[in-house]
Coordinates of C-alpha atoms and ligand atoms in Angstrom, one line a residue:
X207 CA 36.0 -25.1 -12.9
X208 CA 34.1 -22.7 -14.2
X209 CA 35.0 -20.8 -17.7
X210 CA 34.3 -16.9 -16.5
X211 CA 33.6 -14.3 -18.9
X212 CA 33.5 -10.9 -16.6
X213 CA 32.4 -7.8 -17.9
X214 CA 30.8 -6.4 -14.9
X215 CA 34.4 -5.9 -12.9
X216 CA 34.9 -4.2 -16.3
X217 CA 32.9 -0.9 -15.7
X218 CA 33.9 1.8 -13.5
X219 CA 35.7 1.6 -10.0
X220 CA 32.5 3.1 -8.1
X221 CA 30.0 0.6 -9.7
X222 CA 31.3 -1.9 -7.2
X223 CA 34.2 -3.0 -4.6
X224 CA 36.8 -5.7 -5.0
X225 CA 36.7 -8.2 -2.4
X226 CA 37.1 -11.8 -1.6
X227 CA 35.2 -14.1 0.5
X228 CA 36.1 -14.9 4.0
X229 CA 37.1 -18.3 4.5
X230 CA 34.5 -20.8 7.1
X231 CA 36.1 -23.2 9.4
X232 CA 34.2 -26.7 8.0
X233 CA 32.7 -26.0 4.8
X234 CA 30.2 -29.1 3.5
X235 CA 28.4 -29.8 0.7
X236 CA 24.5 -29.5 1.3
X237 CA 22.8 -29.7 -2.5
X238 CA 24.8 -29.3 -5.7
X239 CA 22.6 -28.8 -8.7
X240 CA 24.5 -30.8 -11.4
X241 CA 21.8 -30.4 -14.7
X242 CA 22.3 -26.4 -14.1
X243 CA 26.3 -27.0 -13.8
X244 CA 25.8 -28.8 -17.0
X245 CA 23.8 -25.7 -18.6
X246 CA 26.8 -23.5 -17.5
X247 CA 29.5 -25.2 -18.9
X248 CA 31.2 -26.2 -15.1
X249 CA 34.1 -29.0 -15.1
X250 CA 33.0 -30.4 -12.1
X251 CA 34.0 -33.3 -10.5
X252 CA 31.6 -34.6 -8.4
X253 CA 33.4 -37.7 -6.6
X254 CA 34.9 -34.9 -4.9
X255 CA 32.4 -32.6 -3.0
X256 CA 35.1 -31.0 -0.5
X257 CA 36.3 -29.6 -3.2
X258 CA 33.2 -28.2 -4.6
X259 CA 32.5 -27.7 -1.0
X260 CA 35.5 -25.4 -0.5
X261 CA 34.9 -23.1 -4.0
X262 CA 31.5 -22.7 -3.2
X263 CA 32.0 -21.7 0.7
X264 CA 34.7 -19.0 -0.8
X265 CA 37.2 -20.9 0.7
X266 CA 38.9 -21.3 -2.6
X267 CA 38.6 -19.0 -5.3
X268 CA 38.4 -20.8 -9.0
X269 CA 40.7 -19.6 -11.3
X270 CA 39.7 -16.6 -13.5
X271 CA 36.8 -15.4 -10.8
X272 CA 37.1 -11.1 -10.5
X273 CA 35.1 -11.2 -6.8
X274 CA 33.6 -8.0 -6.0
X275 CA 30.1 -6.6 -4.0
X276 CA 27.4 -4.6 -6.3
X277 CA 26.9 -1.3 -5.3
X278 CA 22.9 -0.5 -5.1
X279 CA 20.6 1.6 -3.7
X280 CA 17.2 1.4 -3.5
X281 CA 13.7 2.1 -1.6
X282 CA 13.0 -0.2 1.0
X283 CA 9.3 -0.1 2.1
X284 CA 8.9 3.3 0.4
X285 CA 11.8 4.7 1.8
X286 CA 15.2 5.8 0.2
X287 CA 18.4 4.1 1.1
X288 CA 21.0 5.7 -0.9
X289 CA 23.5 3.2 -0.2
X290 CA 22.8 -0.6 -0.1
X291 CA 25.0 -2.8 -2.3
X292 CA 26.2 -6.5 -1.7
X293 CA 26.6 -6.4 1.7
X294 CA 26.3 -10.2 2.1
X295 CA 26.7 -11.4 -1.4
X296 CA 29.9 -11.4 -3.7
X297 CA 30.1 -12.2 -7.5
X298 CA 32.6 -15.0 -8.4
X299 CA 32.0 -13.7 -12.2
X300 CA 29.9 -14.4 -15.4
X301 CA 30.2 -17.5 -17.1
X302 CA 28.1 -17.6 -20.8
X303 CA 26.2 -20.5 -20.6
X304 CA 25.6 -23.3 -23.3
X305 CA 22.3 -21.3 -25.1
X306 CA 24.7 -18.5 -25.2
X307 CA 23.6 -16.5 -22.2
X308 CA 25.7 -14.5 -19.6
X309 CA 25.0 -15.4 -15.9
X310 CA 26.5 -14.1 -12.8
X311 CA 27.4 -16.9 -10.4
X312 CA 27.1 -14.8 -6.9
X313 CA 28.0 -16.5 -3.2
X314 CA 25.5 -15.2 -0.9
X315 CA 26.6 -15.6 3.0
X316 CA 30.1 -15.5 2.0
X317 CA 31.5 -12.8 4.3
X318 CA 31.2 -9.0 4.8
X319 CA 32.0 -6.7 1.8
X320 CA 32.3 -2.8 2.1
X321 CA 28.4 -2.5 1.9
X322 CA 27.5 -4.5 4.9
X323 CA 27.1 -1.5 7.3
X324 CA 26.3 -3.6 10.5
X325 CA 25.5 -7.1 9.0
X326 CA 27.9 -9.8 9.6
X327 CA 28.1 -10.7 5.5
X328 CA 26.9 -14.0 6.6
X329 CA 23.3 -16.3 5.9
X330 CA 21.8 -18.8 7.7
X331 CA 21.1 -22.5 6.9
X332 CA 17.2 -22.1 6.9
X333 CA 17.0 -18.8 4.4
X334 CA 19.1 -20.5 2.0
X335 CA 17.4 -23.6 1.9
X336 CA 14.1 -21.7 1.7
X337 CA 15.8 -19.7 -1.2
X338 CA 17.0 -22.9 -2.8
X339 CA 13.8 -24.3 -2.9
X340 CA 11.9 -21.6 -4.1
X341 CA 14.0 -20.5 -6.7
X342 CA 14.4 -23.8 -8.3
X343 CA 10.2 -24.3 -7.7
X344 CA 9.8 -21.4 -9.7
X345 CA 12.3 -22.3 -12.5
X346 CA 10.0 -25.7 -12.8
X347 CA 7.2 -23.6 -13.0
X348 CA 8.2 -21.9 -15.5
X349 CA 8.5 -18.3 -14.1
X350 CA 11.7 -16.5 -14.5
X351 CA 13.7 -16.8 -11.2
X352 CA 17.3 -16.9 -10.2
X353 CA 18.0 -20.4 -10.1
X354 CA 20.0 -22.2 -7.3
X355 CA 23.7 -24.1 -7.5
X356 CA 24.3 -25.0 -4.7
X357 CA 24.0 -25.0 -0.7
X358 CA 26.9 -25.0 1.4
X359 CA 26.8 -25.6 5.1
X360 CA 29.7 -23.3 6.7
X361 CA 30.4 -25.2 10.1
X362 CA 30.4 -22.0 11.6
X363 CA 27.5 -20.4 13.7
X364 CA 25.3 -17.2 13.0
X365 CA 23.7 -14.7 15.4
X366 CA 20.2 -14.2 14.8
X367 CA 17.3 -13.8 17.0
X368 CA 19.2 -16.6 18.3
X369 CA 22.5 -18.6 17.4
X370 CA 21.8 -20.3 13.8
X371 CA 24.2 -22.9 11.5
X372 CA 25.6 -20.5 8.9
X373 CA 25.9 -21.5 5.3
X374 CA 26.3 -20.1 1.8
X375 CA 24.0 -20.1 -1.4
X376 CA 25.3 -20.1 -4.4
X377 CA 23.2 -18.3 -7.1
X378 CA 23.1 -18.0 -10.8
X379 CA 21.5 -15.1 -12.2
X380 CA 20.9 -13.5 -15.4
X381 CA 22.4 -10.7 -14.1
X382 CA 22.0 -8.6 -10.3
X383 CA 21.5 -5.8 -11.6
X384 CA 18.4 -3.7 -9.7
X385 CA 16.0 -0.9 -10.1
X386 CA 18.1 0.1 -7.2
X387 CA 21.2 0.0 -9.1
X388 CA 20.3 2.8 -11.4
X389 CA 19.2 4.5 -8.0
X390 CA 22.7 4.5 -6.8
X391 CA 24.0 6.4 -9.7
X392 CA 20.7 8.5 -9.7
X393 CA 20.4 10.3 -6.4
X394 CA 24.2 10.6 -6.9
X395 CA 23.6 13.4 -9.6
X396 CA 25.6 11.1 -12.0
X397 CA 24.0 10.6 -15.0
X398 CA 27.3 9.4 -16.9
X399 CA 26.8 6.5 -14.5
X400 CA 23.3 5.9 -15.3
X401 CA 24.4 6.2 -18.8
X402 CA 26.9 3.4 -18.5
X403 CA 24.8 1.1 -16.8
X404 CA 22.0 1.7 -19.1
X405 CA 24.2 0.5 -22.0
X406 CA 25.8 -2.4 -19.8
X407 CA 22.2 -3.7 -19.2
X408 CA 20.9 -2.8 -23.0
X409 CA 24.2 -4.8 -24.0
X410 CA 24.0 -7.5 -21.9
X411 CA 19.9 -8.4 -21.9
X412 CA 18.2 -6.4 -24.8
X413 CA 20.8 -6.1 -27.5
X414 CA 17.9 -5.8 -30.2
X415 CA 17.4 -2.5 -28.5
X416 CA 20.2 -0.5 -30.0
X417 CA 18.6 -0.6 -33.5
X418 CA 15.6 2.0 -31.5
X419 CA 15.1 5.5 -32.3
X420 CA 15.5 5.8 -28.3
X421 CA 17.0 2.9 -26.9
X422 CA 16.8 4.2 -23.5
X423 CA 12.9 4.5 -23.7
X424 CA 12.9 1.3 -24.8
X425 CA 15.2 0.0 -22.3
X426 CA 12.2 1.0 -19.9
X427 CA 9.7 0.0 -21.4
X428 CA 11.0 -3.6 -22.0
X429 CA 11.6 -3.8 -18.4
X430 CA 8.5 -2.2 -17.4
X431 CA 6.7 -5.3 -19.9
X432 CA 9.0 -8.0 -18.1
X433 CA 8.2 -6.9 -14.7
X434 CA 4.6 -6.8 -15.7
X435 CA 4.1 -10.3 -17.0
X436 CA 6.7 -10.9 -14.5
X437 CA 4.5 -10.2 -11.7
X438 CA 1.1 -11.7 -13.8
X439 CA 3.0 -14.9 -13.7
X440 CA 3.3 -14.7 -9.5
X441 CA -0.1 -13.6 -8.9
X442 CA -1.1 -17.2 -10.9
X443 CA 0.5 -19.0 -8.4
X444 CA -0.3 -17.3 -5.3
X445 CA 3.3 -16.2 -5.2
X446 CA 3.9 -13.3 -2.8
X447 CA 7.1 -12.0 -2.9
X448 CA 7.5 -10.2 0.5
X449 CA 10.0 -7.6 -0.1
X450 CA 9.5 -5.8 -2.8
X451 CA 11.9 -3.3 -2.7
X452 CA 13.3 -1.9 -5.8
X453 CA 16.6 -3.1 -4.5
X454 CA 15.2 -6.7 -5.5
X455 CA 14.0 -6.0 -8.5
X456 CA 16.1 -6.8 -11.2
X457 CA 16.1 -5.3 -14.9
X458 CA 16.5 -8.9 -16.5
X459 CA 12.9 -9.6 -15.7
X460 CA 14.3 -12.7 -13.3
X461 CA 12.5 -12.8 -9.5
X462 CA 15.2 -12.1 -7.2
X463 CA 16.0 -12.4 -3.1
X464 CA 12.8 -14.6 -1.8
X465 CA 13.4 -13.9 1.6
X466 CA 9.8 -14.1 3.8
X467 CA 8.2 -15.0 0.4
X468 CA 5.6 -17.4 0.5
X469 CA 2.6 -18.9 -1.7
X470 CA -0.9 -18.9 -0.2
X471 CA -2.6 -21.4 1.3
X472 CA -6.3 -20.0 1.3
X473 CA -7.6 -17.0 -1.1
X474 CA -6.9 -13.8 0.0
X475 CA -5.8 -10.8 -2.1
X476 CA -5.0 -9.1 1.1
X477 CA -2.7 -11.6 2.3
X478 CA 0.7 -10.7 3.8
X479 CA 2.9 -13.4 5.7
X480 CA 6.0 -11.2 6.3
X481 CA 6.7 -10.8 9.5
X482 CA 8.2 -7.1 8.6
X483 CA 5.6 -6.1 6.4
X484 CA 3.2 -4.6 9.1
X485 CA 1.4 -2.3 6.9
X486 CA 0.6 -5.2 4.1
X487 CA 3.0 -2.7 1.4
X488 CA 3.4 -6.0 0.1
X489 CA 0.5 -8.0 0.2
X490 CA -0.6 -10.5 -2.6
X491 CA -3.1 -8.2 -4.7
X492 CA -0.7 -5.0 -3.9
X493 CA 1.7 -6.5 -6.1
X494 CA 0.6 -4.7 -9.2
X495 CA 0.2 -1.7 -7.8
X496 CA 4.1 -2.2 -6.4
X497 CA 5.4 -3.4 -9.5
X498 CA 4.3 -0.2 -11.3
X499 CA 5.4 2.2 -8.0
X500 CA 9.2 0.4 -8.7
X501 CA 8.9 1.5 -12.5
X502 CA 8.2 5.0 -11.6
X503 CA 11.4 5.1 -9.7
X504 CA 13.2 3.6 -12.5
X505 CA 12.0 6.0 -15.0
X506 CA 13.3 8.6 -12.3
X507 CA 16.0 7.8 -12.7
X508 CA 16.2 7.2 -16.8
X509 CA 14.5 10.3 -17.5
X510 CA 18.0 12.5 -17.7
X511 CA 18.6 9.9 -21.1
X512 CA 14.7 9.8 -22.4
X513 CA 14.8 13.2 -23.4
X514 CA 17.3 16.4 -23.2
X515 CA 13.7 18.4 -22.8
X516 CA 12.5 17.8 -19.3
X517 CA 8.8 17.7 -20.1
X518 CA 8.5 15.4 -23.0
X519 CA 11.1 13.0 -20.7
X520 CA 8.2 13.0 -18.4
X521 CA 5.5 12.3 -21.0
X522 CA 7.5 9.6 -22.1
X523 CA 7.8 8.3 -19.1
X524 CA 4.1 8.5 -18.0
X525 CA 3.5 6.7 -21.2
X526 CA 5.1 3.7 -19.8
X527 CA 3.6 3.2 -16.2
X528 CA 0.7 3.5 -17.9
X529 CA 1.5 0.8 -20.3
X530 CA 2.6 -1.5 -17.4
X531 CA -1.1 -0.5 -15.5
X532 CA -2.6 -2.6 -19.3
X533 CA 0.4 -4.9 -19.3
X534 CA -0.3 -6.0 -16.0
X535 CA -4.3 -6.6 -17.0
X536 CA -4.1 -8.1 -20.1
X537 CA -1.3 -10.7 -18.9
X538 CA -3.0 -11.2 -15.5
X539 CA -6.5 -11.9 -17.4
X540 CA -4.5 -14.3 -19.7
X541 CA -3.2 -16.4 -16.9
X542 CA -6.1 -16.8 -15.4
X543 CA -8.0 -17.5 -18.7
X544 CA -5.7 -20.5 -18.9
X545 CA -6.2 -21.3 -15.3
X546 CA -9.9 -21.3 -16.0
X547 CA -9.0 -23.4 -19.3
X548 CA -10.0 -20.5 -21.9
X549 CA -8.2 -20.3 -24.7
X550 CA -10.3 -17.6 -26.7
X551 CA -11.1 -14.2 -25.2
X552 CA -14.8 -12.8 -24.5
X553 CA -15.8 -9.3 -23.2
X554 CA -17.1 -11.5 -20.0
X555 CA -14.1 -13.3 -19.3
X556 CA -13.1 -10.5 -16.3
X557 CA -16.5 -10.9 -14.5
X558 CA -16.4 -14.8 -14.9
X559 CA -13.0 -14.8 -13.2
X560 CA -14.2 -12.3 -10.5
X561 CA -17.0 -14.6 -9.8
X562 CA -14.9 -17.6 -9.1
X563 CA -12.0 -15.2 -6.9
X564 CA -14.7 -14.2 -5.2
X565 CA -16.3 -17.4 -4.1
X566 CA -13.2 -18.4 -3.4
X567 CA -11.8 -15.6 -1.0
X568 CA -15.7 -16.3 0.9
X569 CA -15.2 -19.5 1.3
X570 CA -11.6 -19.6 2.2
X571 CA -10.6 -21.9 -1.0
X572 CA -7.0 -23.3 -0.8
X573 CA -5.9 -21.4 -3.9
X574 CA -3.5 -23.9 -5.8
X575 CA -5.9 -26.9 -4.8
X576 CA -9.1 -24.8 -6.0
X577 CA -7.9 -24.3 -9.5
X578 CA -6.1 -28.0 -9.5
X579 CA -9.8 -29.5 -8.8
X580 CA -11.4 -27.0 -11.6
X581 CA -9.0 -29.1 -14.0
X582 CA -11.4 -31.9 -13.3
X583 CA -14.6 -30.1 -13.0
X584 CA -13.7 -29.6 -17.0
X585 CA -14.6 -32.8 -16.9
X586 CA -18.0 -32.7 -14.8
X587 CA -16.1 -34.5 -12.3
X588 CA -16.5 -31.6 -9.6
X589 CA -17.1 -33.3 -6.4
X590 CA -14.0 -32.4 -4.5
X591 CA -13.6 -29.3 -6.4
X592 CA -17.3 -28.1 -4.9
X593 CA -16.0 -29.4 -1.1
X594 CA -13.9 -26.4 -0.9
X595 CA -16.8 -24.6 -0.4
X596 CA -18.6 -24.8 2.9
X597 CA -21.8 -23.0 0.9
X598 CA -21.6 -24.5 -2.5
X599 CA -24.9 -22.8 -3.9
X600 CA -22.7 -19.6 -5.1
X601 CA -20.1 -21.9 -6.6
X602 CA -22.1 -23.8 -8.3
X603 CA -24.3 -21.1 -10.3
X604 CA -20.9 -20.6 -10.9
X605 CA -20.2 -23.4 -12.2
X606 CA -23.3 -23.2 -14.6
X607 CA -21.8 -20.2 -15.8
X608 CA -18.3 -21.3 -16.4
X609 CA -19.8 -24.6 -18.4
X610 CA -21.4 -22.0 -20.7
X611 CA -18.5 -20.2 -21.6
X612 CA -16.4 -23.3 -22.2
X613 CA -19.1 -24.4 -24.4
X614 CA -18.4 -21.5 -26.4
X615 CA -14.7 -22.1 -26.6
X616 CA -13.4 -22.9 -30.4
X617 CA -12.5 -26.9 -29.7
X618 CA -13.2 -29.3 -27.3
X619 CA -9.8 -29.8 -26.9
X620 CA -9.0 -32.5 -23.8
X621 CA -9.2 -29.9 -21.1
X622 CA -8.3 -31.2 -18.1
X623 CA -5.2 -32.0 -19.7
X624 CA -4.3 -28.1 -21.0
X625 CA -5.5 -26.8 -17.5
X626 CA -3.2 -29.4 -15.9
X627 CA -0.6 -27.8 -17.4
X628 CA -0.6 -24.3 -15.7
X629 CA -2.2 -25.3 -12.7
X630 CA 0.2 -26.7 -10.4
X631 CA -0.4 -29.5 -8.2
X632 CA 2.8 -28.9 -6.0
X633 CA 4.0 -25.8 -4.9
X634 CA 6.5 -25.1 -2.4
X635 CA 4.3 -24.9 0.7
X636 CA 4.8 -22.5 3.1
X637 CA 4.6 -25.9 5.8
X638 CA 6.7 -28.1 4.0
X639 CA 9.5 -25.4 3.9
X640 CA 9.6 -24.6 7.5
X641 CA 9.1 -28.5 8.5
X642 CA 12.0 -29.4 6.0
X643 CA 14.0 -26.5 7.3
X644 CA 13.3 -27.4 11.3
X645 CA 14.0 -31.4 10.2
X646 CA 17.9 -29.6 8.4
X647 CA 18.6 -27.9 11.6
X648 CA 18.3 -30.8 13.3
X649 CA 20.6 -32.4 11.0
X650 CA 18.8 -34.7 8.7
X651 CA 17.8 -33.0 5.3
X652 CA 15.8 -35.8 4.1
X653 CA 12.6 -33.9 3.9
X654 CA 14.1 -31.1 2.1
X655 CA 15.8 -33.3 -0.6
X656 CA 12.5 -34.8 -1.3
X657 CA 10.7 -31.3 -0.9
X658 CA 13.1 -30.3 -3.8
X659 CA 12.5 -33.9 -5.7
X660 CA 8.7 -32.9 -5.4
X661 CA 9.0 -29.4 -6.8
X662 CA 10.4 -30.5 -10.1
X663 CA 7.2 -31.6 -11.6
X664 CA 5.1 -29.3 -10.4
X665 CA 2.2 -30.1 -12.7
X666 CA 2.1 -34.0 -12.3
X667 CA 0.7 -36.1 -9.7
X668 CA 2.9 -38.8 -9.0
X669 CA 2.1 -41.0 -6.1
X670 CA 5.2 -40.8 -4.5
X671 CA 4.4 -36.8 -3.8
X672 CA 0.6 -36.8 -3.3
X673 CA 1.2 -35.9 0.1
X674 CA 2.3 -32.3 -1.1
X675 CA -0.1 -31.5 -2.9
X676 CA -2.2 -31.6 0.2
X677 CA -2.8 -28.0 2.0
X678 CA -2.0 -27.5 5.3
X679 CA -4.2 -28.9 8.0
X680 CA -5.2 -25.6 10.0
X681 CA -3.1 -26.2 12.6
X682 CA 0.1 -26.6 10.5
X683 CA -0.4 -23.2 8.7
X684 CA 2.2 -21.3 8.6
X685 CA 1.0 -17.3 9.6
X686 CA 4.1 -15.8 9.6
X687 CA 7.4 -15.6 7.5
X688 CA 10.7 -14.2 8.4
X689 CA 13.5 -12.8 6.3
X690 CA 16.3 -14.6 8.8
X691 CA 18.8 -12.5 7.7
Ligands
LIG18 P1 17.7 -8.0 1.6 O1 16.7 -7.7 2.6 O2 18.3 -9.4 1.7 O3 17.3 -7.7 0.2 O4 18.9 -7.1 1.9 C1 18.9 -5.7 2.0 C2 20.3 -5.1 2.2 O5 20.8 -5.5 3.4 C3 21.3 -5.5 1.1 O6 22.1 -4.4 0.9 C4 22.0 -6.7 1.8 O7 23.3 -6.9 1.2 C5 22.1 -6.2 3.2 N1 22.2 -7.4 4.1 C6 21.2 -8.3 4.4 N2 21.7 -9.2 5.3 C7 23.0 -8.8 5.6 C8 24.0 -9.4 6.4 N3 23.8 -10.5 7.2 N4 25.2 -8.8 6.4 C9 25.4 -7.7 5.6 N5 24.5 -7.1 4.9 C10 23.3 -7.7 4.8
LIG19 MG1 17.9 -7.8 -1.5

């Protein structure tokens, strides 16, 4: 079924743990996503979904599949956990897909694994739709994401804050490995593990690395840059990721584990919907500050290879975090110089964009609609863009401002068109994901289905989806999110 490749069961015994999912009493097919089992190369044959039902549940294990659990660590809201790992997850393998690329195909929810201290190695129906949706909303987006293959439902029930339908995602990635991974070697004194990993990853994602004077610097500073324009690319879509813990941070540059992520509804840079996030660690605008916190641990743990004196391994080090802090800016003020539709730069483009967040965090502005109307305002159509604003006179000096600029711009170019294009008119709501998952656990996954259907053109209006590009009424905003695992 699927043509595995596996290199990770390859390195050392203590990177991970052999172990093979635990079979569920009535596994069913939920969502298969056949154009990505295309991409991988699968044999599938989809007049038969128990079958596909019964490989993806764990039930059956495909031929040449090495299953094993990831050992990580990592620092979850600021604090060390020196032993995490796949306590929930298992990797079928690595299948190389038709560009060429090596992806792990990993069963999440398919029974416990030596890391699952007291978790039951299990997932519940509603996080893995939520992931499923989300991940494959990013990859229309165009942001790099772990990608979705299927949804299994397991027959068999979970225990969470109450008793939940279990089931099992099944997720592609361009690899699992973490910031926490190097961790587990790290605070383990083994720098021969570190080492190995190091070239694994270098091997495996940044090949055109080895020709470097120091590969390993350069190992961190490419993953520093990914994670930077990474994170740019989230903070243009009102993405917040929740749980940004450098367990779920991966070195490929992909977004990884949305648990209680969520997109916002109204501007707020401090805004936090995680219901476990009670300080705001992670809020929207700390995600910067996060991302470069995460790089400092993985430099931590790097520095041993950077340099065999301690001091200029630290210099080195420094040099990147603060090359992420620019990274960060420079990408961030791009996106949002295309969100404003700017394609040249000026000295004033920071305070323009200030001047628009700002009006928009005072008045409340749904963010994805506010920057979806601007589109038109290109245009000098900007009635419903200025009826976001309950006190448009701020906005619309604003707008004087904005028509300046864009006057300045090198072509008139059909605007509204090229801001169309990286403004999003549907994004994965947070209310349309918790009314399609409270429609699923009720049985009928109609709403989801066409949630997903929805998500794959993010950027068009089609009349068949107007109603999601709609923000929540305020009554059916959604203030909290919950991990569910
Ligand atoms: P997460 O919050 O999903 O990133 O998970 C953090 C850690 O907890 C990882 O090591 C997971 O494998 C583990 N974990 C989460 N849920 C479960 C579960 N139901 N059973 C076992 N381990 C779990
Ligand atoms: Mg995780």
């Amino acid at each position: 079924m699927f043509h595995f490749d596996n290199s990770y069961a390859q390195l050392p015994d203590r990177f991970h743990a052999a172990v093979y999912p635990e079979p569920v009493d009535a596994p069913v097919l939920l969502q298969f996503n056949e154009s990505l089992a295309k991409e991988l190369g699968m044999d599938v044959d989809v007049s038969d979904p128990g079958r596909l039902a019964a490989v993806f549940a764990g039930n059956v294990v495909p031929a040449g599949a090495m299953p094993l659990a990831m050992a990580y660590a990592g620092h979850q809201f600021g604090n060390f956990v020196p032993q995490l790992g796949d306590g929930r997850a298992i990797l079928l393998g690595e299948v190389v897909d038709s560009a060429g690329i090596r992806r792990d195909i990993q069963l999440k929810g398919a029974g416990p694994t030596p890391y699952s201290r007291r978790g039951d190695g299990r997932a519940a129906l509603g996080p893995v739709l939520r992931e499923y949706l989300v991940s494959e909303a990013m990859a229309a987006l165009g942001i790099p994401a772990t990608r979705a293959l299927a949804a299994v439902a397991t027959g068999e029930a979970v225990q969470r804050e109450q008793l939940m339908p279990g089931a099992v995602f099944v997720r592609v990635a361009a690899s699992h490995v973490r910031v926490g991974t190097f961790q587990f070697f790290a605070a383990r004194g083994d720098t021969d593990g570190v080492r190995v990993l190091a070239d694994y990853v270098i091997d495996r994602h940044y090949p055109e690395l080895k020709a470097q004077a120091n590969p390993y610097l350069a190992l961190l500073q490419t993953v520093a840059l990914r994670q930077a324009d990474l994170i740019a690319r989230w903070m243009g879509v009102g993405f917040i990721h929740g749980v940004m813990n450098t367990d779920n941070m991966t070195i490929s540059g992909q977004t990884i584990d949305f648990g209680p992520c969520a997109f916002l509804d109204e501007y707020d840079p401090a805004k936090v919907f995680s219901s476990i996030d009670q300080n705001g660690r992670y809020a929207y605008g700390n995600q910067p500050g996060i991302g470069q916190w995460n790089m400092a641990r993985l430099a931590e743990c790097l520095l041993p290879l950077l340099d065999d004196d301690e001091e200029k391994a630290v210099e080195a080090a420094n040099g990147v975090l603060k090359a992420f802090g620019e990274r960060f800016q420079a990408q961030w003020l791009e996106v949002f110089r295309r969100k404003m539709g700017l394609t040249a730069e000026e000295a004033g483009d920071l305070d323009l964009l200030q001047g628009l967040l700002g009006a928009m965090a005072q008045a409340q502005a749904d963010f994805t609609l506010a920057f979806r109307l601007l589109c038109h305002a290109a245009d000098g159509k900007d009635t419903a863009f200025l009826a976001l604003f309950p006190e448009p006179e701020t906005v619309k000096a604003w707008l004087i401002r904005w028509r300046e600029r864009l006057a300045r711009e090198p072509a008139a170019e059909p605007r509204t068109a090229a801001m169309q294009a990286v403004n999003p008119a549907v994004i994965p709501r947070n209310h349309r994901i918790e009314e399609a998952i409270a429609a699923a656990l009720q049985g009928d996954l109609s709403l989801f289905k066409t949630l997903l259907q929805a998500l794959e053109k993010p950027f068009e209006e089609l009349p068949e989806f107007a109603s999601y590009v709609l923000p929540p009424q305020v009554e059916e905003r959604v203030a909290r999110t919950f991990c569910g695992t």
